[in-house]
PDB file of C-alpha atoms in Angstrom:
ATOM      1  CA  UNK A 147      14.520   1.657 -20.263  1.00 24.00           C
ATOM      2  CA  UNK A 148      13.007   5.309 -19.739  1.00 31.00           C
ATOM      3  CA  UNK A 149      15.311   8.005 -19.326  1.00 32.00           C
ATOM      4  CA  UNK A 150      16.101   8.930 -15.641  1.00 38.00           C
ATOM      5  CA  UNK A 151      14.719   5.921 -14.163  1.00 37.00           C
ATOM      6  CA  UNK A 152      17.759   3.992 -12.802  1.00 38.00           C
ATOM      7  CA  UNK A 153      18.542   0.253 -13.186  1.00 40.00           C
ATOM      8  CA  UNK A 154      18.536  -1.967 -10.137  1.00 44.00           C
ATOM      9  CA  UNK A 155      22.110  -1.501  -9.454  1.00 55.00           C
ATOM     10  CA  UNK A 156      21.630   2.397  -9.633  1.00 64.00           C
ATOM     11  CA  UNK A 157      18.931   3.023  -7.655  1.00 82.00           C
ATOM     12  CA  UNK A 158      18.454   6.647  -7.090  1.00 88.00           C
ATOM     13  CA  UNK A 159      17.747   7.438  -3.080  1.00 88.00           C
ATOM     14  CA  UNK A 160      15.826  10.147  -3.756  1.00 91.00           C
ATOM     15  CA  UNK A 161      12.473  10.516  -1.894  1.00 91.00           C
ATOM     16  CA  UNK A 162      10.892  11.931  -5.281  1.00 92.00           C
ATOM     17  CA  UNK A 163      12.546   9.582  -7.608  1.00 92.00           C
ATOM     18  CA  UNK A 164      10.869   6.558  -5.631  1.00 94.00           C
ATOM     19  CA  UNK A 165       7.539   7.949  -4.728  1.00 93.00           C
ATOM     20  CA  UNK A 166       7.084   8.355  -8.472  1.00 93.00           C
ATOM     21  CA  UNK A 167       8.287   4.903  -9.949  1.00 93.00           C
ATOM     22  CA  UNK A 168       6.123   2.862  -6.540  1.00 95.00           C
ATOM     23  CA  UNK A 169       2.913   3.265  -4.506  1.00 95.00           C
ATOM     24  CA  UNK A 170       2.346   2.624  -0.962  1.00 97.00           C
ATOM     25  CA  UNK A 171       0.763  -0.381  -2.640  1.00 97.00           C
ATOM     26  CA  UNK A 172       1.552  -4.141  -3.760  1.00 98.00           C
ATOM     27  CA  UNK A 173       1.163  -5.956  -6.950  1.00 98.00           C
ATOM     28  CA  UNK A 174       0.342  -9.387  -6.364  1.00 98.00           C
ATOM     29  CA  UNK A 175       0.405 -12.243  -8.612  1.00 97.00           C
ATOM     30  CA  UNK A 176      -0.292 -15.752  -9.248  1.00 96.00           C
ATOM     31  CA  UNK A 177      -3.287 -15.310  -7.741  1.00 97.00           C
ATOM     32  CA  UNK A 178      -5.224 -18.192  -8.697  1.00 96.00           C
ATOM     33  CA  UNK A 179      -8.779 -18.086 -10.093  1.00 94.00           C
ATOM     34  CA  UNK A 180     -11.421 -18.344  -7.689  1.00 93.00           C
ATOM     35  CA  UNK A 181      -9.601 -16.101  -5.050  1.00 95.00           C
ATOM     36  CA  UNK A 182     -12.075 -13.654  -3.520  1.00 96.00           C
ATOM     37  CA  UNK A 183     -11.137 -10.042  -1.926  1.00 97.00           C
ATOM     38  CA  UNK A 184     -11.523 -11.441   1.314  1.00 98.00           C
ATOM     39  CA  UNK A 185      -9.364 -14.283   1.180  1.00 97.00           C
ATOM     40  CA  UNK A 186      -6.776 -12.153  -0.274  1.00 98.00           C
ATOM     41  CA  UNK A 187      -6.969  -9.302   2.577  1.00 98.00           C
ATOM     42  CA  UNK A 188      -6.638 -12.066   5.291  1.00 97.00           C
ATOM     43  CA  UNK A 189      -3.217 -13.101   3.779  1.00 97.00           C
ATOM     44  CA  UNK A 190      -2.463  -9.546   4.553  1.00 98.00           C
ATOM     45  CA  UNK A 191      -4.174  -7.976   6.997  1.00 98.00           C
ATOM     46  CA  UNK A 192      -1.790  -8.706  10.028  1.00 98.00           C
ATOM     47  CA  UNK A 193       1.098  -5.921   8.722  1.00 98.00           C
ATOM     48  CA  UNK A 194      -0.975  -2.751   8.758  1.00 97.00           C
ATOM     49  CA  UNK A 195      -4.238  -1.278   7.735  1.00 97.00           C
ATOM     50  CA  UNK A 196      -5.177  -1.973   4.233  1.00 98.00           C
ATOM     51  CA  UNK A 197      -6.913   0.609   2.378  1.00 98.00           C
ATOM     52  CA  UNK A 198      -7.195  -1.069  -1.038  1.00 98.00           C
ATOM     53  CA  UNK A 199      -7.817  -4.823  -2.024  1.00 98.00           C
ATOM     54  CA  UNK A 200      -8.730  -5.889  -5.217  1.00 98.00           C
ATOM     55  CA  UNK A 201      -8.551  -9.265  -7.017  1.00 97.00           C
ATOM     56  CA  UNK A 202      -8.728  -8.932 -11.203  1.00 96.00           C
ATOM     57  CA  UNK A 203      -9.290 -12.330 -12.602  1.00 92.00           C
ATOM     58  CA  UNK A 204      -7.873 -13.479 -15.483  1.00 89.00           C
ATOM     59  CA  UNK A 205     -10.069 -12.353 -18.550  1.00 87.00           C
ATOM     60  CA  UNK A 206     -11.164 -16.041 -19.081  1.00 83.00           C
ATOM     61  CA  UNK A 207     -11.554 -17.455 -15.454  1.00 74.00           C
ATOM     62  CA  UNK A 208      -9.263 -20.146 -16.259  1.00 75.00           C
ATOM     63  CA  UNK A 209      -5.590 -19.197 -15.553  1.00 87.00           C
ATOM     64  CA  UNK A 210      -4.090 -16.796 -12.500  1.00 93.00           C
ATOM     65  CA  UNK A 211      -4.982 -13.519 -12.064  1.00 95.00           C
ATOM     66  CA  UNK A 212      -3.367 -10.414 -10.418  1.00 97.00           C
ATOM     67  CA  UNK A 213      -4.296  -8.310  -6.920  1.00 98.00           C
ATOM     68  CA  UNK A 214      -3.263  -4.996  -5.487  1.00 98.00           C
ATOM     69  CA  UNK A 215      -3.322  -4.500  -1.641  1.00 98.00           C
ATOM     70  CA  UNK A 216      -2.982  -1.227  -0.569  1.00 98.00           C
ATOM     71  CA  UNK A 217      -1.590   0.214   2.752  1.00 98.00           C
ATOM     72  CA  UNK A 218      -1.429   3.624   4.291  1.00 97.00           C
ATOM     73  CA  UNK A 219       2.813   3.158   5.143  1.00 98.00           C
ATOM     74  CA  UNK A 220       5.602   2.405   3.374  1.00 98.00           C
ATOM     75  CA  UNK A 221       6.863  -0.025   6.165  1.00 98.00           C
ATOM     76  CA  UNK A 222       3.234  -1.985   6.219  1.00 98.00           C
ATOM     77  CA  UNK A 223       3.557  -2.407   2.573  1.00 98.00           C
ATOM     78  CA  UNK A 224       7.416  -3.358   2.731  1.00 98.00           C
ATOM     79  CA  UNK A 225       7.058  -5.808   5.860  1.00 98.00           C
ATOM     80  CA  UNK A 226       3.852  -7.341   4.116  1.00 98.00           C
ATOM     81  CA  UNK A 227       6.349  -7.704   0.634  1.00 98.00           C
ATOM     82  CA  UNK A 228       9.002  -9.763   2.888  1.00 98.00           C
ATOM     83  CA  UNK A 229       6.784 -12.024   4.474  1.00 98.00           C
ATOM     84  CA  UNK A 230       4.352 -13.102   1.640  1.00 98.00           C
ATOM     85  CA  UNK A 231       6.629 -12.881  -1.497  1.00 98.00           C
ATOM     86  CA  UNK A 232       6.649 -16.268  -2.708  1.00 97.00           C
ATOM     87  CA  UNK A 233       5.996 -18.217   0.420  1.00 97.00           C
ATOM     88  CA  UNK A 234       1.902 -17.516   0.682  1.00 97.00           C
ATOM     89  CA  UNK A 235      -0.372 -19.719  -0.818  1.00 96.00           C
ATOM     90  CA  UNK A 236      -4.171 -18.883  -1.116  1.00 96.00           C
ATOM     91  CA  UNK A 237      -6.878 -22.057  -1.394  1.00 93.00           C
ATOM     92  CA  UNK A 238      -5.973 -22.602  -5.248  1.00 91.00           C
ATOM     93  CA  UNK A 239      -2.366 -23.213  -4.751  1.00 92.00           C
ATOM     94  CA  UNK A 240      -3.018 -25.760  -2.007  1.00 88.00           C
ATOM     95  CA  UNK A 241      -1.322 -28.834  -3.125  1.00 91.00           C
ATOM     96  CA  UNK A 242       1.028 -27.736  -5.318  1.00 92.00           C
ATOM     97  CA  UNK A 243       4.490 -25.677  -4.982  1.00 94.00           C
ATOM     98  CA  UNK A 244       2.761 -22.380  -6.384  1.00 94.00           C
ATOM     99  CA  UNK A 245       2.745 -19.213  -4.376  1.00 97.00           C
ATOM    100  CA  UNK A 246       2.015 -15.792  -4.676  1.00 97.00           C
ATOM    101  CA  UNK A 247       4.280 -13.345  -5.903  1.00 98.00           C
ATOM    102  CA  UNK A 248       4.790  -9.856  -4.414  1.00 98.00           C
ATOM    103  CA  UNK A 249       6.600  -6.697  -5.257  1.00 97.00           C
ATOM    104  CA  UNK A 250       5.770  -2.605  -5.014  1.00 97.00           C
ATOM    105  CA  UNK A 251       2.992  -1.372  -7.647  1.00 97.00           C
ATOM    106  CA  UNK A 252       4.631   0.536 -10.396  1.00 95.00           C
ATOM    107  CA  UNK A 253       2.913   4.176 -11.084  1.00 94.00           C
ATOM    108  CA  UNK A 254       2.763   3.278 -15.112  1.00 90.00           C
ATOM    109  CA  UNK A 255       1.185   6.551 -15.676  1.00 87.00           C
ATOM    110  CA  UNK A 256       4.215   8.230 -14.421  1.00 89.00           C
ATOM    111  CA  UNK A 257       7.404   6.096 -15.417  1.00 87.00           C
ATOM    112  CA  UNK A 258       6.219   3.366 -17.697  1.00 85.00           C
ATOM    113  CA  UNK A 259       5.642   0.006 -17.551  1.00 88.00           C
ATOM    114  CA  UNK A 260       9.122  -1.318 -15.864  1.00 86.00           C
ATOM    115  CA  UNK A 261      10.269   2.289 -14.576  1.00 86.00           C
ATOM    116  CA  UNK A 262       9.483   0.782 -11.066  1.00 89.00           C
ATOM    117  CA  UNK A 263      11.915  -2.047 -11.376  1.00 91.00           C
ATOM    118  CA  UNK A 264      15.100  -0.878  -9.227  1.00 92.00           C
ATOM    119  CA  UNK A 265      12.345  -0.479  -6.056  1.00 94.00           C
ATOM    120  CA  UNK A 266       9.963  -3.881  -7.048  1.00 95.00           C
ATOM    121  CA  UNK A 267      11.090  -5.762  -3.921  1.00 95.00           C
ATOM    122  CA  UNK A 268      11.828  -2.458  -1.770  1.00 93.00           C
ATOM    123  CA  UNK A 269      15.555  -1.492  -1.334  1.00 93.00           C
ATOM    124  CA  UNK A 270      18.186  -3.285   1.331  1.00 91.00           C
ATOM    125  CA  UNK A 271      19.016   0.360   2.735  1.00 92.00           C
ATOM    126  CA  UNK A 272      17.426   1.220   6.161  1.00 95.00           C
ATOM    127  CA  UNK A 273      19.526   3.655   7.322  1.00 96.00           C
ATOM    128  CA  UNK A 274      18.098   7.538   7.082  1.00 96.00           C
ATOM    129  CA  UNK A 275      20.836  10.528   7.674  1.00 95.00           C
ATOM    130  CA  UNK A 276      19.122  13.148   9.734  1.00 95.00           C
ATOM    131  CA  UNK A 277      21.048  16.748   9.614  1.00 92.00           C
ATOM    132  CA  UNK A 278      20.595  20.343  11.222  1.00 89.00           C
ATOM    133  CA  UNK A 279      20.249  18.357  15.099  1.00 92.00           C
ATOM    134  CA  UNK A 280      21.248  20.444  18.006  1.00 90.00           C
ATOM    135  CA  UNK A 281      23.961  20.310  19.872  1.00 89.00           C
ATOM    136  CA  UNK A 282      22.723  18.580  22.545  1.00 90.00           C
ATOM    137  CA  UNK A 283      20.528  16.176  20.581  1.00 92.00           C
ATOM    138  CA  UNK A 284      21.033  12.408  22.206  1.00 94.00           C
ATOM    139  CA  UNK A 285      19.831   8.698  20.622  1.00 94.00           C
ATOM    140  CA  UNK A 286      17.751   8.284  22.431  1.00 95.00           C
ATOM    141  CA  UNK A 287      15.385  11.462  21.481  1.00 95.00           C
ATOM    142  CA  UNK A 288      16.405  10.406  18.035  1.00 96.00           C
ATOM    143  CA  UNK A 289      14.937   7.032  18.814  1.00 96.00           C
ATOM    144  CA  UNK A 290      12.091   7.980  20.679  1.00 96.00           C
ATOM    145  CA  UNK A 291      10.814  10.785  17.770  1.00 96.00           C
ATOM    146  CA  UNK A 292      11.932   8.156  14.649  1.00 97.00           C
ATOM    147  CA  UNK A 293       9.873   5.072  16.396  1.00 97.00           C
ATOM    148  CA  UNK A 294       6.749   6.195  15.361  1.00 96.00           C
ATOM    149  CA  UNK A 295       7.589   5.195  11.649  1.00 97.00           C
ATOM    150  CA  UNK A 296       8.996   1.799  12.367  1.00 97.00           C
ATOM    151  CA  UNK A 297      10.781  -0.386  14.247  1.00 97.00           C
ATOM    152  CA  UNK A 298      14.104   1.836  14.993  1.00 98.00           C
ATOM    153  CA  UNK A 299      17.854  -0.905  15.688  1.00 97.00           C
ATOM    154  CA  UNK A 300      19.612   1.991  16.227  1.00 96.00           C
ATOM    155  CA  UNK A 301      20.652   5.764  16.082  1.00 97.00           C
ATOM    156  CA  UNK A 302      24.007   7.065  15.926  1.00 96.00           C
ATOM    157  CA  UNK A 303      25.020  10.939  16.507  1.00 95.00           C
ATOM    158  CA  UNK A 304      27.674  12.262  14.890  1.00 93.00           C
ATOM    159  CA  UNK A 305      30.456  15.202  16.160  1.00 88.00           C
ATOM    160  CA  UNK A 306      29.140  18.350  17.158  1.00 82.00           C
ATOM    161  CA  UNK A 307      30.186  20.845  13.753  1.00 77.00           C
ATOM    162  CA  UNK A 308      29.679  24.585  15.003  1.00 77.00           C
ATOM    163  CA  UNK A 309      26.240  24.830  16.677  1.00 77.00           C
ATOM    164  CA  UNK A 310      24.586  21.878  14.743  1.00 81.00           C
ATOM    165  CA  UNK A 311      25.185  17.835  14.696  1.00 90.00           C
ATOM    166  CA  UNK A 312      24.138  15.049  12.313  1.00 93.00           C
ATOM    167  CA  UNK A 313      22.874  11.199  13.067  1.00 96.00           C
ATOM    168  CA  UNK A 314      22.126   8.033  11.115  1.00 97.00           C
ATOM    169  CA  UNK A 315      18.822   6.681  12.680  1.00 98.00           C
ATOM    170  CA  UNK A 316      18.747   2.719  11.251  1.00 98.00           C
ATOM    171  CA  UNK A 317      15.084   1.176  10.920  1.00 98.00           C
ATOM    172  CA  UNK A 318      14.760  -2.812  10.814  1.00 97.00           C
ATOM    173  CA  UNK A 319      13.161  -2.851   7.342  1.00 97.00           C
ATOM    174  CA  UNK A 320      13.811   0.070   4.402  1.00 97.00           C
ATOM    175  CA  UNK A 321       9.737   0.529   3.683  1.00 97.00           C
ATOM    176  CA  UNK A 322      10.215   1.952   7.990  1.00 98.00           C
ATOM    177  CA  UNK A 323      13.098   4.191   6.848  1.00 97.00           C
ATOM    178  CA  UNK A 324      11.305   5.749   3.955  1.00 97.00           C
ATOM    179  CA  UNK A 325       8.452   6.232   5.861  1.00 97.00           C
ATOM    180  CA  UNK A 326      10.489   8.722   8.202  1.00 97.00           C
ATOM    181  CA  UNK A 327      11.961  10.860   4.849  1.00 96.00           C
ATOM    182  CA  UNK A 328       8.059  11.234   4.072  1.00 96.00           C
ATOM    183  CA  UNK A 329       7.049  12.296   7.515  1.00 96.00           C
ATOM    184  CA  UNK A 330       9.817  14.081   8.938  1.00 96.00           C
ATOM    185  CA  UNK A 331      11.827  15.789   6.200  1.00 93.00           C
ATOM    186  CA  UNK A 332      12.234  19.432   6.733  1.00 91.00           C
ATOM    187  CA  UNK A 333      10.565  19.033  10.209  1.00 91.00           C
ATOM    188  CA  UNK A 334      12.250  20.230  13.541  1.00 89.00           C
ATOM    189  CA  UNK A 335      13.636  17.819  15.624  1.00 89.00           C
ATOM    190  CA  UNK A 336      12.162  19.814  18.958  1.00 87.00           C
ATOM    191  CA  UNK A 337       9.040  21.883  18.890  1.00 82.00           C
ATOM    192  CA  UNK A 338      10.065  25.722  18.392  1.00 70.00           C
ATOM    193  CA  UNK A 339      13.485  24.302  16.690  1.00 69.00           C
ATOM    194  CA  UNK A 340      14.807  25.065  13.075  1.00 68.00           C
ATOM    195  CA  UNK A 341      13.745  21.946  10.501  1.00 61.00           C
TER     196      UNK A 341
END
């Protein structure tokens, strides 16, 4: 293992630690030979926009090849992950128990082959802490603002301390909650407000 990428069970939660080891983009395999681009974007197309599909064959035509699928969120990418991972099967799996196989593309150039592995299937966490809130911040602004990354289940504020309070926003799927880190980290929660 590389040094500083963490294990499965020691997955760091650090926005810079992930978006390093894994792209906003899924590796896809057992993709048998004979699969176009096109059949492989319809078994995704229906969780975002894609903005990158590619089949690469095996070299000799004969045995499974690998795909990338590309998407412009985090929770697009994560959702499509869930629902496909080993339950999809494209025309040349049809009549047998094969499926595809999904998980997060690695960033190789950055941490190695296997430095992605602690984020491969996403992480079970969908909770994001959100600090520096006003005082009188409710959930429901909190809910409102974090909806446009995902689906939001629920937001709790915490105890006014001095003049600022704290939350937990909780998405439905952790791809939803990352999504929010990467678009509204260090951003005010009110036009005109401190970030």
């Amino acid at each position: 293992m590389k040094r500083g990428v963490p294990s499965a069970a020691g997955a760091s939660l650090d926005y810079a630690d992930i978006s390093s080891a894994i792209e906003k983009r899924l590796f896809i395999g057992k993709v048998p030979p004979g699969t176009t681009e096109d059949e492989l974007r319809g078994a995704f197309m229906n969780f975002g926009p894609i903005t990158e599909c590619r089949v690469v064959p095996d070299r000799n035509g004969a045995n499974n090849g690998i795909g990338f699928i590309g998407y412009d969120t985090w929770g697009a990418a994560h959702r499509a992950l869930l629902e496909c991972d080993g339950k999809v099967q494209l025309r040349g799996h049809l009549g047998t128990p094969a499926a595809i196989v999904v998980s997060f593309a690695e960033r190789t150039n950055v941490v190695g082959r296997g430095g992605g592995l602690a984020y491969a299937k996403g992480l079970e966490i969908a909770r994001v802490f959100v600090g520096s809130l006003p005082e009188d911040a409710a959930d429901a602004e909190l809910i409102q603002i974090f909806g446009a990354c995902g689906h939001v289940t629920g937001a709790s504020l915490l105890p006014a301390k001095s003049r600022s309070r704290c939350a937990f926003v909780n998405f439905e799927v952790w791809g939803e909650a990352f999504d929010a880190v990467e678009r509204l980290a260090g951003q005010p929660l009110r036009e005109g407000g401190e970030p």
